[in-house]
Coordinates of C-alpha atoms in Angstrom, one line a residue:
M1 CA 0.0 0.0 0.0
A2 CA 1.4 3.4 -0.9
C3 CA 2.2 5.7 1.9
H4 CA -0.2 8.5 0.8
S5 CA -3.1 6.1 0.5
W6 CA -2.3 4.5 3.9
W7 CA -2.1 8.0 5.5
G8 CA -5.5 9.0 4.0
S9 CA -7.2 5.8 5.3
V10 CA -5.9 6.2 8.8
K11 CA -5.8 9.9 9.4
N12 CA -9.5 10.3 10.2
R13 CA -9.5 7.3 12.6
I14 CA -6.8 8.2 15.1
G15 CA -5.9 11.8 14.3
T16 CA -2.9 13.6 12.9
M17 CA -0.8 13.3 16.0
A18 CA -1.3 9.5 16.4
V19 CA -0.6 9.0 12.7
A20 CA 2.6 11.1 13.0
A21 CA 3.7 8.9 15.8
I22 CA 3.1 5.8 13.7
C23 CA 4.9 7.3 10.8
L24 CA 7.8 8.3 13.1
G25 CA 10.8 9.1 11.1
G26 CA 8.8 10.2 8.0
I27 CA 10.2 8.3 5.1
S28 CA 11.2 5.3 7.1
A29 CA 7.8 4.6 8.5
C30 CA 6.2 4.8 5.1
S31 CA 8.9 3.0 3.2
P32 CA 8.4 -0.5 1.8
Y33 CA 10.1 -2.0 4.8
V34 CA 8.3 -5.2 5.5
Y35 CA 5.5 -4.7 8.1
N36 CA 6.8 -1.3 9.1
Q37 CA 3.4 0.3 9.1
E38 CA 1.9 -2.6 11.1
I39 CA 4.6 -2.7 13.7
S40 CA 4.7 1.1 14.0
G41 CA 0.9 1.1 14.7
F42 CA 1.4 -1.8 17.2
S43 CA 4.2 0.1 19.0
T44 CA 2.2 3.3 19.1
G45 CA -0.7 1.4 20.8
V46 CA 1.7 -0.3 23.2
N47 CA 3.2 3.0 24.2
A48 CA -0.2 4.5 24.8
T49 CA -1.3 1.4 26.8
V50 CA 1.8 1.6 29.0
A51 CA 1.3 5.3 29.5
S52 CA -2.3 4.5 30.7
Y53 CA -0.9 2.0 33.2
Q54 CA 1.8 4.3 34.5
S55 CA -0.4 7.4 35.0
G56 CA -3.1 5.3 36.4
Q57 CA -0.8 3.7 38.9
Q58 CA 0.4 7.1 40.1
S59 CA -3.2 8.2 40.5
L60 CA -3.9 5.1 42.6
S61 CA -1.1 6.0 45.0
G62 CA -2.7 9.4 45.5
L63 CA -6.1 7.9 46.1
V64 CA -4.8 5.3 48.6
L65 CA -3.0 8.0 50.5
Q66 CA -6.1 10.2 50.6
D67 CA -8.1 7.3 52.0
K68 CA -5.5 6.4 54.6
Q69 CA -5.2 9.9 55.8
A70 CA -9.0 10.1 56.2
D71 CA -9.0 7.0 58.3
Y72 CA -6.1 8.2 60.4
V73 CA -7.8 11.5 61.1
K74 CA -11.1 9.9 61.9
A75 CA -9.5 7.5 64.4
K76 CA -6.8 9.9 65.6
T77 CA -4.4 7.0 65.1
R78 CA -1.0 6.8 66.8
L79 CA 1.5 6.9 64.0
T80 CA 5.2 6.3 63.6
L81 CA 7.8 6.2 60.8
Q82 CA 9.0 2.9 59.3
E83 CA 12.6 1.9 60.1
G84 CA 13.6 2.5 56.5
C85 CA 13.0 6.2 56.9
L86 CA 16.0 6.2 59.3
D87 CA 18.4 4.5 57.0
A88 CA 20.4 7.3 55.3
N89 CA 23.0 5.0 53.8
A90 CA 20.6 2.7 51.8
L91 CA 21.1 2.7 48.0
P92 CA 18.9 1.4 45.2
P93 CA 17.8 -1.2 44.3
G94 CA 16.2 -2.8 47.3
L95 CA 15.6 0.2 49.4
P96 CA 13.9 -0.5 52.8
E97 CA 10.3 0.7 53.0
C98 CA 9.8 4.2 54.4
G99 CA 6.3 5.5 55.3
V100 CA 3.9 6.6 58.0
V101 CA 2.3 3.6 59.7
P102 CA 0.3 2.9 62.8
F103 CA 2.1 1.9 66.0
S104 CA 2.9 -1.8 66.1
G105 CA 0.2 -3.6 68.1
D106 CA -2.4 -0.9 67.7
P107 CA -5.7 -1.9 65.9
S108 CA -5.9 -1.1 62.2
P109 CA -7.8 2.2 61.6
F110 CA -8.4 1.3 58.0
T111 CA -12.0 1.0 56.7
Q112 CA -13.0 -1.7 54.3
T113 CA -12.8 0.8 51.5
T114 CA -9.1 1.6 52.3
Q115 CA -8.3 -2.1 52.7
N116 CA -9.8 -2.8 49.3
D117 CA -7.9 0.1 47.8
L118 CA -4.6 -1.2 49.2
R119 CA -5.4 -4.7 47.8
L120 CA -6.1 -3.2 44.3
Q121 CA -2.9 -1.1 44.5
A122 CA -0.8 -4.2 45.2
Q123 CA -2.5 -6.1 42.4
V124 CA -1.8 -3.2 39.9
A125 CA 1.9 -3.0 41.1
R126 CA 2.5 -6.6 40.3
A127 CA 1.7 -6.0 36.6
A128 CA 4.5 -3.4 36.2
Q129 CA 7.0 -5.9 34.9
V130 CA 4.6 -7.1 32.2
F131 CA 3.9 -3.6 30.9
N132 CA 7.7 -2.8 31.0
A133 CA 8.6 -6.0 29.1
L134 CA 5.9 -5.3 26.5
K135 CA 7.2 -1.8 25.8
I136 CA 10.8 -3.2 25.4
Y137 CA 9.5 -5.9 23.1
A138 CA 7.6 -3.4 20.9
A139 CA 10.5 -1.1 20.7
A140 CA 12.8 -3.9 19.7
L141 CA 10.4 -4.9 16.9
T142 CA 10.3 -1.3 15.7
A143 CA 14.1 -1.2 15.7
V144 CA 14.3 -4.2 13.5
T145 CA 11.9 -2.8 10.9
N146 CA 13.7 0.6 10.9
A147 CA 17.3 -0.8 10.8
A148 CA 19.0 1.0 7.9
D149 CA 22.0 -1.2 7.3
D150 CA 23.4 -4.6 8.1
T151 CA 25.2 -3.5 11.3
S152 CA 22.2 -1.8 12.8
L153 CA 20.0 -4.8 11.9
K154 CA 22.3 -7.2 13.6
Q155 CA 22.3 -5.1 16.8
A156 CA 18.5 -4.7 16.6
S157 CA 18.1 -8.5 16.2
Q158 CA 20.3 -9.1 19.2
D159 CA 18.2 -6.6 21.2
L160 CA 15.0 -8.3 20.0
G161 CA 16.3 -11.6 21.3
T162 CA 17.0 -10.1 24.7
A163 CA 13.5 -8.4 24.7
M164 CA 11.9 -11.8 24.0
G165 CA 13.7 -13.3 27.0
T166 CA 12.6 -10.4 29.2
F167 CA 9.0 -10.9 28.1
S168 CA 9.2 -14.6 28.7
T169 CA 10.5 -14.1 32.2
A170 CA 7.7 -11.7 33.0
T171 CA 5.2 -14.2 31.7
A172 CA 6.6 -16.9 33.9
A173 CA 6.6 -14.7 37.0
V174 CA 3.0 -13.4 36.6
A175 CA 1.3 -16.3 34.9
P176 CA 3.2 -19.5 35.7
E177 CA 0.3 -21.5 34.5
A178 CA 0.6 -20.1 31.0
P179 CA 2.5 -22.2 28.3
Q180 CA 6.2 -21.5 28.5
T181 CA 7.9 -20.5 25.3
A182 CA 11.6 -20.5 26.4
A183 CA 12.6 -23.3 24.1
V184 CA 10.9 -21.7 21.1
I185 CA 12.5 -18.4 21.9
D186 CA 15.9 -19.9 22.1
S187 CA 15.4 -21.5 18.7
A188 CA 14.1 -18.2 17.3
T189 CA 16.9 -16.2 18.7
N190 CA 19.4 -18.5 17.0
L191 CA 17.6 -18.1 13.7
I192 CA 17.7 -14.3 14.0
G193 CA 21.4 -14.3 13.7
Q194 CA 21.6 -16.5 10.7
G195 CA 21.5 -15.7 7.0
L196 CA 22.1 -12.0 7.3
S197 CA 24.0 -11.7 4.1
G198 CA 20.9 -11.2 1.9
Y199 CA 19.0 -8.1 1.0
L200 CA 18.1 -5.9 4.0
D201 CA 14.3 -6.4 3.6
E202 CA 14.8 -10.2 3.5
Q203 CA 16.9 -9.9 6.7
R204 CA 14.2 -7.9 8.5
Y205 CA 11.6 -10.4 7.4
R206 CA 13.7 -13.3 8.7
A207 CA 14.1 -11.6 12.1
L208 CA 10.4 -10.9 12.4
K209 CA 9.4 -14.4 11.3
A210 CA 11.8 -15.9 13.9
S211 CA 10.5 -13.8 16.8
V212 CA 6.9 -12.6 16.5
P213 CA 5.2 -16.0 16.2
A214 CA 7.4 -17.4 19.0
M215 CA 6.1 -14.6 21.3
D216 CA 2.4 -14.8 20.5
V217 CA 1.7 -17.3 23.3
S218 CA 3.3 -15.0 25.8
V219 CA 1.5 -11.9 24.6
A220 CA -1.9 -13.7 24.8
A221 CA -1.0 -15.1 28.2
M222 CA -0.3 -11.6 29.5
G223 CA -3.7 -10.3 28.4
K224 CA -5.5 -11.1 31.6
T225 CA -2.8 -9.6 33.8
M226 CA -2.8 -6.4 31.9
T227 CA -6.6 -6.2 31.7
D228 CA -7.0 -6.8 35.4
A229 CA -4.5 -4.1 36.3
L230 CA -6.1 -1.5 34.1
L231 CA -9.6 -2.4 35.2
S232 CA -8.5 -2.0 38.9
I233 CA -7.2 1.4 38.1
R234 CA -10.4 2.4 36.4
Q235 CA -12.5 1.0 39.2
M236 CA -10.8 2.9 41.9
Q237 CA -10.7 6.1 40.0
L238 CA -14.4 6.0 39.2
A239 CA -15.4 5.0 42.8
H240 CA -13.6 8.0 44.2
M241 CA -15.0 10.3 41.5
A242 CA -18.5 9.0 42.3
D243 CA -18.0 9.8 46.0
D244 CA -16.9 13.4 45.1
M245 CA -19.9 13.9 42.8
I246 CA -22.3 12.7 45.5
S247 CA -20.8 15.1 48.0
L248 CA -21.0 18.0 45.6
A249 CA -24.6 17.2 44.6
E250 CA -25.9 16.8 48.2
P251 CA -26.6 20.6 48.8
F252 CA -28.7 20.7 45.6
E253 CA -30.7 17.6 46.6
T254 CA -31.4 18.7 50.1
G255 CA -32.3 22.3 49.4
A256 CA -29.3 23.6 51.3
A257 CA -28.2 25.3 48.1
G258 CA -31.0 27.8 48.5
K259 CA -29.1 29.4 51.4
L260 CA -26.0 30.0 49.2
S261 CA -25.3 33.3 47.5
Q262 CA -25.5 33.3 43.7
A263 CA -21.7 33.3 43.5
E264 CA -21.4 30.3 45.9
Y265 CA -24.1 28.5 44.1
Q266 CA -22.3 29.1 40.8
D267 CA -19.0 27.8 42.2
R268 CA -20.5 24.6 43.5
L269 CA -22.5 24.0 40.3
T270 CA -19.4 24.5 38.2
A271 CA -17.4 22.1 40.4
L272 CA -20.2 19.5 40.2
E273 CA -20.5 19.7 36.4
S274 CA -16.7 19.6 36.0
K275 CA -16.6 16.4 38.1
V276 CA -19.5 14.9 36.0
A277 CA -17.7 15.7 32.8
A278 CA -14.5 14.2 34.0
F279 CA -16.4 11.1 35.3
N280 CA -18.0 10.6 31.8
Q281 CA -14.6 10.9 30.1
A282 CA -12.9 8.6 32.6
R283 CA -15.4 5.8 32.1
A284 CA -15.4 6.0 28.3
G285 CA -12.3 3.8 27.9
D286 CA -12.6 0.0 28.0
P287 CA -9.4 -1.8 29.1
R288 CA -10.9 -5.1 28.0
A289 CA -11.3 -3.9 24.4
T290 CA -7.9 -2.3 24.4
I291 CA -6.0 -5.4 25.5
S292 CA -8.1 -7.6 23.3
A293 CA -7.2 -5.4 20.4
L294 CA -3.5 -5.7 21.4
V295 CA -3.6 -9.5 21.5
E296 CA -5.5 -9.6 18.2
A297 CA -3.0 -7.2 16.5
H298 CA -0.1 -9.4 17.5
R299 CA -1.9 -12.6 16.6
Q300 CA -2.6 -11.3 13.1
L301 CA 1.0 -10.3 12.6
A302 CA 2.2 -13.6 13.9
A303 CA -0.2 -15.5 11.6
A304 CA 0.9 -13.5 8.6
L305 CA 4.5 -14.2 9.3
T306 CA 3.9 -17.9 9.9
N307 CA 1.9 -18.3 6.7
D308 CA 4.0 -15.9 4.6
T309 CA 0.8 -14.1 3.5
G310 CA 2.4 -10.7 3.2
Q311 CA 1.1 -7.4 4.3
A312 CA -2.6 -8.2 4.1
P313 CA -5.1 -5.4 5.0
V314 CA -6.3 -7.5 8.0
V315 CA -2.9 -7.2 9.6
L316 CA -2.8 -3.4 9.2
N317 CA -6.4 -3.0 10.3
A318 CA -5.8 -5.0 13.5
S319 CA -2.8 -2.8 14.3
L320 CA -4.7 0.4 13.7
N321 CA -7.7 -0.8 15.7
F322 CA -5.4 -1.4 18.6
A323 CA -3.8 2.1 18.2
V324 CA -7.3 3.7 18.3
A325 CA -8.4 1.7 21.4
A326 CA -5.1 2.4 23.2
E327 CA -5.3 6.2 22.6
Q328 CA -8.9 6.3 23.8
L329 CA -8.0 4.3 27.0
N330 CA -5.1 6.6 27.6
A331 CA -7.3 9.7 27.4
S332 CA -9.9 8.2 29.7
L333 CA -7.5 7.1 32.4
A334 CA -5.7 10.5 32.1
A335 CA -9.1 12.2 32.8
G336 CA -9.5 10.1 35.9
T337 CA -5.9 11.0 37.0
A338 CA -6.4 14.8 36.4
A339 CA -9.9 15.0 37.8
P340 CA -10.3 18.0 40.1
K341 CA -10.4 17.1 43.8
T342 CA -13.2 18.5 45.9
A343 CA -12.6 19.8 49.4
V344 CA -16.1 19.0 50.4
P345 CA -16.2 16.1 53.0
K346 CA -17.3 12.8 51.5
T347 CA -20.7 11.3 52.3
A348 CA -21.6 7.7 52.5
A349 CA -23.1 6.1 49.4
A350 CA -24.1 2.5 48.8
G351 CA -22.2 0.8 46.0
T352 CA -19.6 3.5 45.3
G353 CA -16.9 2.4 47.7
A354 CA -17.6 5.6 49.7
K355 CA -16.3 6.0 53.2
K356 CA -18.7 4.8 55.9

């Protein structure tokens, strides 16, 4: 497919900025390099998905801290610093934990809401290695397709072999029940380094054919871990945003707003409508659809390489569908992260995860 026709078919679907990212490097991304467009789209989607996870994980830390502080204040809990806060000589990695915690032996002040949030935060954190490994793998694939000469391709192929091993290790750690691909990866890595004396496009194809099909089992196996982590982020964000909306809406429901000045009424209404708009945007993304599109894009590419079917439209479409879904998810989780916080005390609400 010619670059200009590909650009026209994609531009309206994911926007100029996303297309620019997919066509990173201008000529190189729209050159006849085998599967360059498909892998560029896949990599763009991966980067957006990883960004969603990272920003969402940071927002969860803030929400958990907010809940813990509310519990501490309500119970007037005795607090102390963890021992790691007193160790000035510690160096990464493996730093001892430092934080504010209840005195040892004192009853936990945490409500069920905070305990659930802490559990979700731990679950999300365990998925970090998967997202990191996926990003490294996607970048390695892109480097292979963009390699401009024999030397750079050999280096990119070696890096791809390393990335495959990293992803396999992450799979084994998070989903030990999933089929292991280590033996296949070893075989594929050996093939990558062979026969690199032909034309450059043929070399790229050989590297992709030796790696992508071998990794497809791992990518599919990681789908649940990634979906669960992103759903947990979305769930906690929306629960806290719902609590804030309920608190902001209460004066209007009880009639207390009638005692406010027009300026105060306007401020509270603006805050409420802003929170509603952010809530609607934050719930618009679907992690399940995004990760499903990721797995499908990789599966289509792996199948095309296995069967030597060439750059069929179904492969490119799957890649673009994933890029679209990933950008939408990134925007929705970013809305939850950036949602304005209200200073109005929270009120209890059934089914929202609100403080009791």
